[in-house]
Coordinates of C-alpha atoms in Angstrom, one line a residue:
M1 CA -75.3 -69.1 53.8
S2 CA -78.8 -69.8 52.3
R3 CA -79.8 -68.3 48.9
R4 CA -82.5 -65.6 49.0
L5 CA -84.4 -63.7 46.4
L6 CA -82.5 -61.4 44.1
P7 CA -84.2 -57.9 44.5
I8 CA -84.5 -57.2 40.7
G9 CA -86.6 -54.1 40.2
I10 CA -87.6 -53.7 43.9
Q11 CA -87.5 -50.1 45.2
S12 CA -89.6 -50.7 48.2
F13 CA -87.5 -51.2 51.3
R14 CA -90.4 -52.8 53.2
N15 CA -91.2 -55.2 50.3
L16 CA -87.5 -56.1 50.0
R17 CA -87.1 -56.9 53.8
E18 CA -90.5 -58.6 54.2
R19 CA -89.8 -60.9 51.2
G20 CA -86.4 -61.7 52.6
C21 CA -84.4 -60.5 49.7
Y22 CA -80.7 -60.0 49.6
Y23 CA -79.9 -56.5 51.1
V24 CA -76.7 -54.6 51.0
D25 CA -76.9 -52.4 54.2
K26 CA -76.7 -48.8 53.6
T27 CA -78.3 -47.7 56.9
G28 CA -75.0 -46.4 58.3
Y29 CA -75.0 -43.9 55.6
A30 CA -78.5 -42.8 56.7
L31 CA -77.6 -42.5 60.2
R32 CA -74.6 -40.3 59.5
M33 CA -76.6 -38.0 57.3
V34 CA -79.4 -37.5 60.0
E35 CA -76.8 -36.9 62.7
Q36 CA -74.5 -34.5 60.9
G37 CA -77.1 -32.3 58.9
T38 CA -80.5 -31.5 57.5
H39 CA -80.7 -30.6 53.9
Y40 CA -78.9 -33.0 51.4
F41 CA -78.6 -33.5 47.8
L42 CA -77.3 -36.6 45.9
S43 CA -76.8 -37.2 42.2
R44 CA -76.2 -40.6 40.9
P45 CA -76.9 -42.3 37.5
R46 CA -80.1 -44.2 36.9
R47 CA -80.5 -47.6 38.4
F48 CA -78.0 -47.1 41.1
G49 CA -80.4 -47.6 44.0
K50 CA -81.3 -44.0 44.7
S51 CA -85.1 -44.8 45.1
L52 CA -84.4 -47.7 47.4
F53 CA -82.1 -45.7 49.7
L54 CA -84.7 -42.8 49.7
D55 CA -87.6 -45.3 50.6
T56 CA -85.1 -46.6 53.3
L57 CA -85.1 -43.1 54.9
K58 CA -89.0 -42.9 54.7
E59 CA -89.3 -46.2 56.7
L60 CA -86.7 -45.1 59.1
F61 CA -88.2 -41.7 59.9
E62 CA -91.7 -43.5 60.2
G63 CA -90.4 -45.7 62.9
G64 CA -90.6 -49.2 61.1
R65 CA -88.1 -50.8 63.5
D66 CA -89.1 -54.5 62.5
L67 CA -87.8 -53.8 59.0
F68 CA -84.3 -52.8 60.4
E69 CA -83.6 -55.8 62.7
G70 CA -80.0 -57.0 62.1
L71 CA -78.9 -53.7 60.2
E72 CA -76.3 -51.4 61.4
I73 CA -78.9 -48.7 62.4
C74 CA -81.1 -50.8 64.5
G75 CA -79.5 -50.3 67.9
R76 CA -78.4 -46.6 67.2
W77 CA -81.8 -45.0 66.4
D78 CA -84.5 -43.7 68.7
W79 CA -87.6 -45.7 67.8
S80 CA -89.8 -44.0 70.0
V81 CA -89.8 -40.8 67.8
R82 CA -91.8 -41.0 64.6
H83 CA -91.7 -38.1 62.0
P84 CA -94.2 -37.5 59.3
V85 CA -92.8 -38.0 55.8
V86 CA -93.6 -36.1 52.7
R87 CA -92.3 -37.9 49.7
L88 CA -92.5 -36.7 46.2
S89 CA -91.6 -38.5 43.2
F90 CA -91.3 -37.5 39.5
G91 CA -90.3 -40.9 38.2
S92 CA -93.4 -42.0 36.7
G93 CA -94.5 -38.9 35.0
N94 CA -93.8 -37.7 31.3
F95 CA -93.3 -33.9 31.5
K96 CA -93.0 -32.9 27.9
V97 CA -96.3 -31.0 27.5
P98 CA -96.7 -27.5 29.2
G99 CA -98.8 -27.9 32.5
D100 CA -98.1 -31.6 33.0
L101 CA -95.7 -30.9 35.9
N102 CA -98.0 -28.9 37.9
A103 CA -100.9 -31.3 37.4
D104 CA -98.7 -34.1 38.5
L105 CA -97.6 -32.4 41.5
L106 CA -101.2 -31.3 42.5
E107 CA -102.2 -35.0 42.3
Q108 CA -99.4 -36.0 44.6
L109 CA -100.4 -33.2 47.2
D110 CA -103.9 -34.3 46.8
A111 CA -102.9 -37.9 48.0
L112 CA -100.5 -36.7 50.8
E113 CA -103.3 -34.3 52.1
T114 CA -106.0 -37.0 51.9
D115 CA -103.7 -39.4 53.9
A116 CA -102.9 -36.9 56.6
G117 CA -106.4 -35.6 56.8
V118 CA -105.1 -32.0 55.9
E119 CA -107.6 -29.6 54.3
P120 CA -106.0 -27.8 51.4
R121 CA -106.2 -23.9 51.7
H122 CA -104.4 -22.7 48.7
A123 CA -104.7 -23.0 45.0
T124 CA -101.1 -23.2 44.0
A125 CA -98.9 -26.2 44.5
R126 CA -96.3 -24.1 46.4
G127 CA -98.9 -22.9 48.7
R128 CA -100.3 -26.3 49.4
F129 CA -97.0 -27.9 49.9
R130 CA -96.0 -25.1 52.4
H131 CA -99.3 -25.5 54.3
L132 CA -98.8 -29.4 54.3
L133 CA -95.6 -29.0 56.1
R134 CA -96.9 -26.8 58.5
A135 CA -100.0 -28.7 59.3
L136 CA -98.1 -32.0 59.7
H137 CA -95.8 -30.4 62.3
R138 CA -98.6 -29.1 64.1
Q139 CA -100.7 -32.4 64.0
T140 CA -97.8 -34.7 65.3
G141 CA -95.6 -32.3 67.2
Q142 CA -92.7 -33.6 65.2
Q143 CA -90.9 -32.0 62.3
V144 CA -91.2 -33.4 58.8
A145 CA -88.9 -35.4 56.6
V146 CA -89.1 -34.3 53.0
L147 CA -88.0 -36.7 50.5
V148 CA -87.8 -36.0 46.8
D149 CA -87.1 -38.7 44.2
E150 CA -86.0 -38.0 40.6
Y151 CA -86.2 -34.2 41.2
D152 CA -84.7 -33.4 37.9
K153 CA -86.9 -35.7 35.6
P154 CA -89.4 -33.0 34.7
I155 CA -86.5 -31.1 33.1
L156 CA -84.7 -33.9 31.5
D157 CA -87.8 -35.4 29.9
A158 CA -88.2 -32.2 27.8
L159 CA -84.6 -31.3 27.4
E160 CA -84.0 -32.8 23.9
D161 CA -87.3 -32.2 22.1
E162 CA -88.9 -29.3 24.0
P163 CA -86.3 -27.1 25.5
A164 CA -88.8 -24.3 26.2
V165 CA -90.9 -26.8 28.3
A166 CA -87.7 -27.9 30.0
L167 CA -86.9 -24.3 30.9
A168 CA -90.4 -23.7 32.3
N169 CA -90.3 -26.8 34.4
R170 CA -86.9 -25.9 35.7
D171 CA -88.3 -22.5 36.8
Y172 CA -91.4 -24.1 38.3
L173 CA -89.1 -26.4 40.3
R174 CA -87.0 -23.7 41.5
G175 CA -90.0 -22.1 43.1
L176 CA -91.2 -25.5 44.7
Y177 CA -87.7 -26.3 46.2
A178 CA -87.4 -22.6 47.6
T179 CA -90.5 -23.5 49.6
V180 CA -88.2 -25.9 51.5
K181 CA -86.0 -23.3 53.0
D182 CA -89.0 -21.0 53.7
S183 CA -90.4 -23.9 55.8
D184 CA -87.2 -24.7 57.5
A185 CA -88.7 -24.6 61.0
H186 CA -91.0 -27.4 60.2
I187 CA -88.4 -29.7 58.6
R188 CA -86.3 -32.2 60.4
F189 CA -84.6 -33.7 57.3
C190 CA -84.7 -33.1 53.6
F191 CA -83.1 -35.2 51.0
L192 CA -83.3 -34.6 47.0
T193 CA -81.9 -37.1 44.5
G194 CA -81.7 -37.4 40.8
V195 CA -79.4 -38.3 37.9
S196 CA -78.2 -34.7 36.9
K197 CA -76.8 -31.9 39.1
F198 CA -78.1 -28.7 37.9
S199 CA -76.3 -25.6 38.8
K200 CA -77.4 -23.8 42.2
V201 CA -77.9 -20.6 40.5
S202 CA -80.5 -22.0 38.1
L203 CA -82.3 -24.6 40.4
F204 CA -81.5 -24.2 43.9
S205 CA -80.9 -20.5 44.3
G206 CA -83.7 -20.5 46.9
L207 CA -82.2 -23.6 48.7
N208 CA -78.7 -22.5 49.3
N209 CA -78.5 -24.4 52.5
L210 CA -78.5 -27.7 50.6
R211 CA -75.5 -29.8 51.2
D212 CA -74.3 -31.6 48.1
I213 CA -72.7 -35.0 48.9
T214 CA -72.4 -36.2 45.3
L215 CA -68.5 -36.1 45.4
N216 CA -68.0 -36.4 49.1
P217 CA -65.7 -39.2 49.7
A218 CA -67.5 -40.2 52.8
Y219 CA -70.7 -41.0 50.7
S220 CA -68.9 -42.5 47.5
A221 CA -70.5 -45.9 48.3
V222 CA -73.9 -44.7 49.5
C223 CA -75.4 -46.3 46.3
G224 CA -73.9 -49.3 44.5
Y225 CA -72.2 -52.5 45.7
T226 CA -68.5 -52.5 46.9
E227 CA -66.2 -55.7 46.4
A228 CA -66.8 -56.3 50.0
D229 CA -70.6 -56.1 49.6
L230 CA -70.5 -58.8 47.0
D231 CA -68.5 -61.2 49.2
A232 CA -70.5 -60.6 52.3
V233 CA -74.1 -60.6 50.8
F234 CA -74.1 -62.4 47.5
A235 CA -71.7 -65.2 48.3
P236 CA -74.2 -68.0 47.5
E237 CA -74.8 -66.5 44.0
L238 CA -71.3 -65.9 42.9
E239 CA -70.1 -69.7 42.8
G240 CA -69.1 -70.6 39.2
L241 CA -68.5 -67.0 38.1
D242 CA -65.1 -65.6 37.0
R243 CA -64.7 -62.7 39.6
E244 CA -62.1 -61.0 37.4
R245 CA -64.5 -61.1 34.5
V246 CA -67.2 -59.6 36.8
R247 CA -64.8 -56.8 37.8
E248 CA -64.0 -56.0 34.2
W249 CA -67.5 -55.7 33.1
Y250 CA -69.3 -54.0 35.9
N251 CA -67.0 -52.6 38.7
G252 CA -65.2 -49.2 38.5
Y253 CA -67.6 -46.4 39.4
S254 CA -66.1 -43.8 41.8
W255 CA -67.4 -40.5 43.1
G256 CA -63.9 -39.6 44.9
G257 CA -63.9 -42.3 47.5
A258 CA -61.2 -45.1 48.1
E259 CA -63.6 -47.7 47.0
R260 CA -65.2 -48.3 43.6
V261 CA -68.7 -49.8 43.4
Y262 CA -70.7 -51.9 40.9
N263 CA -74.0 -50.9 39.4
P264 CA -76.5 -52.9 41.3
F265 CA -78.8 -53.4 38.4
D266 CA -75.9 -55.2 36.4
V267 CA -74.9 -57.4 39.4
L268 CA -78.5 -58.5 39.9
L269 CA -79.0 -59.3 36.3
L270 CA -75.7 -61.1 36.1
L271 CA -76.5 -63.2 39.1
A272 CA -80.1 -63.9 37.7
D273 CA -79.2 -64.8 34.1
R274 CA -75.5 -65.9 34.6
E275 CA -74.7 -64.1 31.4
F276 CA -72.5 -61.0 30.8
G277 CA -74.1 -58.3 28.9
P278 CA -74.7 -54.5 28.9
W279 CA -77.8 -54.8 31.0
W280 CA -77.6 -51.2 32.4
F281 CA -76.7 -49.6 29.2
E282 CA -79.6 -51.3 27.4
T283 CA -82.1 -49.8 29.8
G284 CA -82.1 -46.4 28.2
T285 CA -79.0 -44.7 27.0
P286 CA -80.4 -41.3 25.9
R287 CA -80.2 -40.6 22.2
F288 CA -79.4 -37.1 23.3
L289 CA -76.1 -38.1 24.8
V290 CA -75.0 -39.8 21.6
E291 CA -76.3 -37.0 19.3
T292 CA -74.5 -34.4 21.5
L293 CA -71.2 -36.1 21.3
V294 CA -71.4 -36.5 17.5
E295 CA -72.7 -32.9 17.0
R296 CA -69.8 -31.5 19.0
G297 CA -67.2 -33.7 17.3
I298 CA -65.7 -34.9 20.6
P299 CA -62.8 -37.4 19.6
T300 CA -63.8 -40.7 21.3
P301 CA -60.2 -41.4 22.5
S302 CA -60.2 -38.2 24.4
L303 CA -63.2 -39.2 26.6
E304 CA -60.8 -41.3 28.6
G305 CA -58.5 -39.0 30.7
M306 CA -60.7 -35.9 30.6
L307 CA -59.8 -33.4 33.4
A308 CA -62.6 -31.4 35.0
S309 CA -63.0 -29.1 38.0
N310 CA -65.9 -29.7 40.4
D311 CA -67.5 -26.4 38.9
L312 CA -67.3 -27.9 35.3
L313 CA -68.9 -31.2 36.6
S314 CA -71.7 -28.9 37.9
T315 CA -72.2 -27.0 34.6
F316 CA -75.6 -28.7 33.8
D317 CA -78.5 -26.5 32.7
V318 CA -80.9 -26.1 29.9
G319 CA -78.8 -24.9 27.0
D320 CA -75.5 -25.1 28.9
I321 CA -74.2 -28.6 29.3
A322 CA -70.5 -29.2 29.6
T323 CA -69.5 -32.5 27.9
E324 CA -67.6 -33.6 30.9
A325 CA -70.7 -32.9 33.2
L326 CA -73.1 -34.7 30.7
L327 CA -71.0 -37.9 30.6
F328 CA -70.0 -38.0 34.4
Q329 CA -73.5 -37.3 35.7
T330 CA -75.1 -39.8 33.4
G331 CA -72.6 -42.5 34.4
Y332 CA -70.6 -42.9 31.2
L333 CA -67.5 -41.5 32.8
T334 CA -66.3 -41.8 36.4
V335 CA -63.5 -40.5 38.5
E336 CA -60.3 -42.1 37.9
G337 CA -58.3 -39.9 40.1
I338 CA -58.2 -36.6 42.0
E339 CA -55.4 -33.9 41.2
R340 CA -54.9 -30.6 43.0
R341 CA -53.8 -27.6 41.1
G342 CA -53.6 -24.1 42.6
G343 CA -55.6 -25.4 45.6
R344 CA -58.5 -26.6 43.5
R345 CA -59.4 -30.3 43.1
H346 CA -59.4 -31.6 39.5
Y347 CA -61.1 -34.9 38.6
R348 CA -59.4 -37.3 36.0
L349 CA -62.3 -39.0 34.4
G350 CA -62.5 -42.3 32.5
Y351 CA -64.8 -45.1 31.6
P352 CA -65.8 -47.1 34.7
N353 CA -65.8 -50.5 33.0
R354 CA -66.0 -52.6 29.9
E355 CA -69.7 -52.6 29.6
V356 CA -69.6 -48.7 29.2
R357 CA -66.7 -48.4 27.1
Q358 CA -67.9 -51.1 24.6
S359 CA -71.5 -50.1 24.5
L360 CA -71.1 -46.3 24.3
N361 CA -68.5 -46.8 21.3
E362 CA -70.7 -49.2 19.6
S363 CA -73.6 -46.6 20.0
L364 CA -71.4 -43.8 18.5
L365 CA -70.4 -46.1 15.7
S366 CA -74.0 -47.0 14.9
R367 CA -74.7 -43.2 14.6
L368 CA -71.7 -43.0 12.2
V369 CA -72.3 -45.9 10.1
Q370 CA -76.0 -46.0 10.2
D371 CA -76.5 -49.7 9.3
R372 CA -76.5 -51.8 12.2
S373 CA -76.4 -55.1 10.2
R374 CA -73.2 -54.1 8.4
Q375 CA -71.7 -52.8 11.6
E376 CA -72.3 -56.0 13.4
A377 CA -70.7 -58.0 10.5
H378 CA -67.6 -55.7 10.6
S379 CA -67.2 -56.2 14.4
V380 CA -67.3 -60.0 14.0
S381 CA -64.8 -59.9 11.2
L382 CA -62.5 -57.6 13.1
Y383 CA -62.4 -59.9 16.0
D384 CA -61.6 -63.0 13.8
R385 CA -59.0 -61.0 11.8
L386 CA -57.0 -59.9 14.9
H387 CA -57.0 -63.2 16.7
S388 CA -55.7 -64.9 13.5
A389 CA -53.2 -62.2 12.6
D390 CA -54.5 -62.0 9.0
M391 CA -53.2 -58.8 8.0
A392 CA -54.4 -58.9 4.3
C393 CA -57.9 -59.4 5.3
L394 CA -57.6 -56.8 8.1
E395 CA -56.7 -54.2 5.4
E396 CA -59.6 -55.3 3.3
L397 CA -61.9 -55.0 6.3
F398 CA -60.7 -51.5 7.1
R399 CA -61.4 -50.3 3.5
A400 CA -64.9 -51.9 3.6
F401 CA -65.7 -50.3 6.9
F402 CA -64.6 -46.7 5.8
A403 CA -66.7 -47.2 2.7
S404 CA -69.6 -47.9 4.6
I405 CA -69.7 -44.4 6.4
P406 CA -71.9 -42.1 4.4
H407 CA -70.0 -39.7 2.4
Q408 CA -72.3 -36.7 3.4
W409 CA -71.0 -37.2 7.1
H410 CA -67.5 -36.7 6.0
T411 CA -68.3 -33.5 4.1
R412 CA -70.4 -32.0 6.7
N413 CA -67.8 -32.5 9.6
E414 CA -64.8 -30.3 9.8
I415 CA -63.1 -32.9 12.1
A416 CA -63.0 -35.4 9.2
R417 CA -59.9 -33.4 7.8
Y418 CA -57.6 -34.4 10.4
E419 CA -55.8 -37.6 11.8
G420 CA -57.6 -37.2 15.2
Y421 CA -60.8 -38.1 13.3
Y422 CA -59.6 -41.4 11.8
A423 CA -58.0 -42.3 15.3
S424 CA -61.5 -41.6 16.8
V425 CA -63.4 -43.7 14.4
F426 CA -60.9 -46.6 14.7
Y427 CA -61.0 -46.3 18.5
S428 CA -64.8 -46.7 18.6
Y429 CA -64.5 -49.4 15.9
F430 CA -62.2 -51.5 18.3
A431 CA -63.6 -50.5 21.6
G432 CA -67.2 -51.3 20.3
A433 CA -66.2 -54.8 19.5
G434 CA -65.0 -55.4 22.8
M435 CA -61.1 -55.0 22.3
D436 CA -58.5 -54.1 24.9
V437 CA -57.7 -50.7 23.4
R438 CA -55.2 -48.1 24.7
V439 CA -54.8 -44.8 23.0
E440 CA -51.9 -42.2 23.0
E441 CA -49.9 -44.2 25.5
S442 CA -46.8 -42.2 26.2
G443 CA -43.3 -43.7 25.7
S444 CA -39.7 -42.1 25.8
A445 CA -40.1 -41.4 22.2
G446 CA -43.5 -39.9 22.0
R447 CA -47.3 -40.8 22.1
L448 CA -48.7 -44.0 20.2
D449 CA -51.8 -43.4 18.5
M450 CA -53.4 -46.8 19.5
A451 CA -52.5 -50.0 21.0
V452 CA -54.7 -53.1 20.8
R453 CA -54.2 -56.5 22.4
A454 CA -56.2 -59.4 21.1
G455 CA -55.7 -63.2 20.5
G456 CA -52.3 -63.2 22.4
R457 CA -50.9 -60.5 20.2
V458 CA -50.2 -56.8 20.5
Y459 CA -51.1 -54.4 17.6
L460 CA -49.5 -51.1 17.4
F461 CA -51.3 -48.4 15.1
E462 CA -50.1 -45.0 13.8
F463 CA -52.6 -43.1 11.7
K464 CA -51.7 -40.5 9.0
V465 CA -53.4 -38.3 6.4
A466 CA -51.7 -39.3 3.1
E467 CA -52.0 -35.9 1.6
R468 CA -50.2 -34.3 4.6
A469 CA -47.6 -37.0 5.6
G470 CA -46.6 -38.9 2.4
P471 CA -46.5 -42.6 1.7
G472 CA -44.9 -44.8 4.4
A473 CA -44.8 -42.3 7.0
A474 CA -47.2 -44.1 9.4
L475 CA -45.0 -47.3 9.7
A476 CA -41.7 -45.4 9.5
Q477 CA -42.8 -43.5 12.7
L478 CA -43.7 -46.6 14.5
K479 CA -40.3 -48.2 13.7
E480 CA -38.1 -45.0 14.2
R481 CA -39.7 -44.2 17.6
G482 CA -39.3 -47.8 18.9
Y483 CA -42.9 -48.1 20.3
A484 CA -42.6 -51.8 20.2
D485 CA -39.9 -51.7 23.0
K486 CA -42.4 -50.9 25.6
Y487 CA -44.6 -54.0 25.0
R488 CA -41.7 -56.8 24.5
H489 CA -41.9 -57.6 28.3
L490 CA -45.5 -59.2 27.6
G491 CA -43.9 -62.0 25.6
E492 CA -46.4 -61.6 22.9
P493 CA -46.0 -61.0 19.2
V494 CA -46.0 -57.4 18.4
H495 CA -47.4 -56.2 15.0
L496 CA -46.6 -52.7 13.7
V497 CA -49.6 -51.2 11.6
G498 CA -49.3 -48.0 9.6
V499 CA -52.5 -46.8 8.4
E500 CA -52.7 -43.8 6.0
F501 CA -55.9 -42.1 5.0
S502 CA -56.9 -40.2 2.0
E503 CA -58.7 -36.9 2.6
R504 CA -59.9 -36.8 -1.0
D505 CA -61.1 -40.4 -1.3
R506 CA -62.3 -40.8 2.4
N507 CA -60.7 -44.2 2.7
V508 CA -57.6 -46.1 3.4
A509 CA -54.9 -44.9 1.2
G510 CA -52.1 -46.9 2.5
F511 CA -51.6 -49.8 4.9
E512 CA -48.4 -51.3 5.8
T513 CA -47.6 -53.9 8.6
E514 CA -44.4 -55.4 10.1
R515 CA -43.7 -57.8 12.8
A516 CA -41.5 -55.9 15.3

């Protein structure tokens, strides 16, 4: 197989095909959607290929057969019928100022009307949109395909700094999307896609015939690359890469289907630069996400293993965003498994891969320490100390690390009074340094606070608040409950580490270790 151009940043299906880029065929999903329904909604995190899939639908309805040669849909589509397409995209705008959304939409309608030769007859965007759909149907004799990309960006742009504008933009869009249902007789197909999934009551109350395929197992791989996709499409580029490491870093996203997928942006950057790094994370992790987690005092170990219903994952609205929904919809947590309780589906959530676990915890730690240079130095030292099993230096490092946390952060956070706070900080400390960290692993004798594997060794941690537990309590619990027994089969040295914190001094009060 010959090498091709990597489609980094290319969202135009025509451009991608005409330039001979690598392409993972998603046209089978497009065919299924068109054959089985009319109105669809899909939520996926940023840079997962939503815009490319939407553009593929545009070329499909416009009848660009040459672009689909060799693809799954080519011999199964009626190319003699061409449908007019109305495509709206809010991806390039900035919608923090009142009125910007209306102005942007009117500009898009101007261009669509000019291209179609339709004379506008109404002053409002809703009226012009409705008239455009009717006029296109009348002109061509074919119903219209309506495609909306980044439908939610006008809300998300203003969500953090201008909540009143976000609310106004939401209400404006609700009226716009209600027009789709009013124009149903003129529409052959409708597809809306974005990052978030706003509740139907708040945004789609006027479009209640919308089919949400976000968590439909049949469409779990409609965006992203599967393991089979990598083997079939990118084989010439994979030579020399450690496939297990590729999986560890970038695979693991799931929306309820049997297959997990890779983030396409990560894969393409890895293949181009031959370096492992947090490519996706660095393209724009919202400050709003980190601030929300810190303000809510969410213990970072609890992020893995969160359990949420479908309703909770859909609880996303201005002023009402469930933590689980925020993390899931933005791609920082993914579906680890599906459990049924009382006839309802519940989703067990977890980090998808190393990139997200490491980078998110690093960002949370930066928010806590507020000194990026010192944090980086601590991470490097932590790695070295664990790989050399230098326990005396490890204790010294822990004390220095907690001393680097501003005192006012402790005093204004109620959670800082509890053991869970220290476990949470340590989890982010280790996970942000790229360690293999497990929290609250169950054994026959109870739950261990934290296990870390590094440098061919296993470190088992127990955390206590000194004023509440007394000296030596942490190490004693590790020994009495025989937590080390669970790890002996690994054939690696096991170190017990009991850490006690002083609520008064805000630092390590006791540090005891023992080889198990």
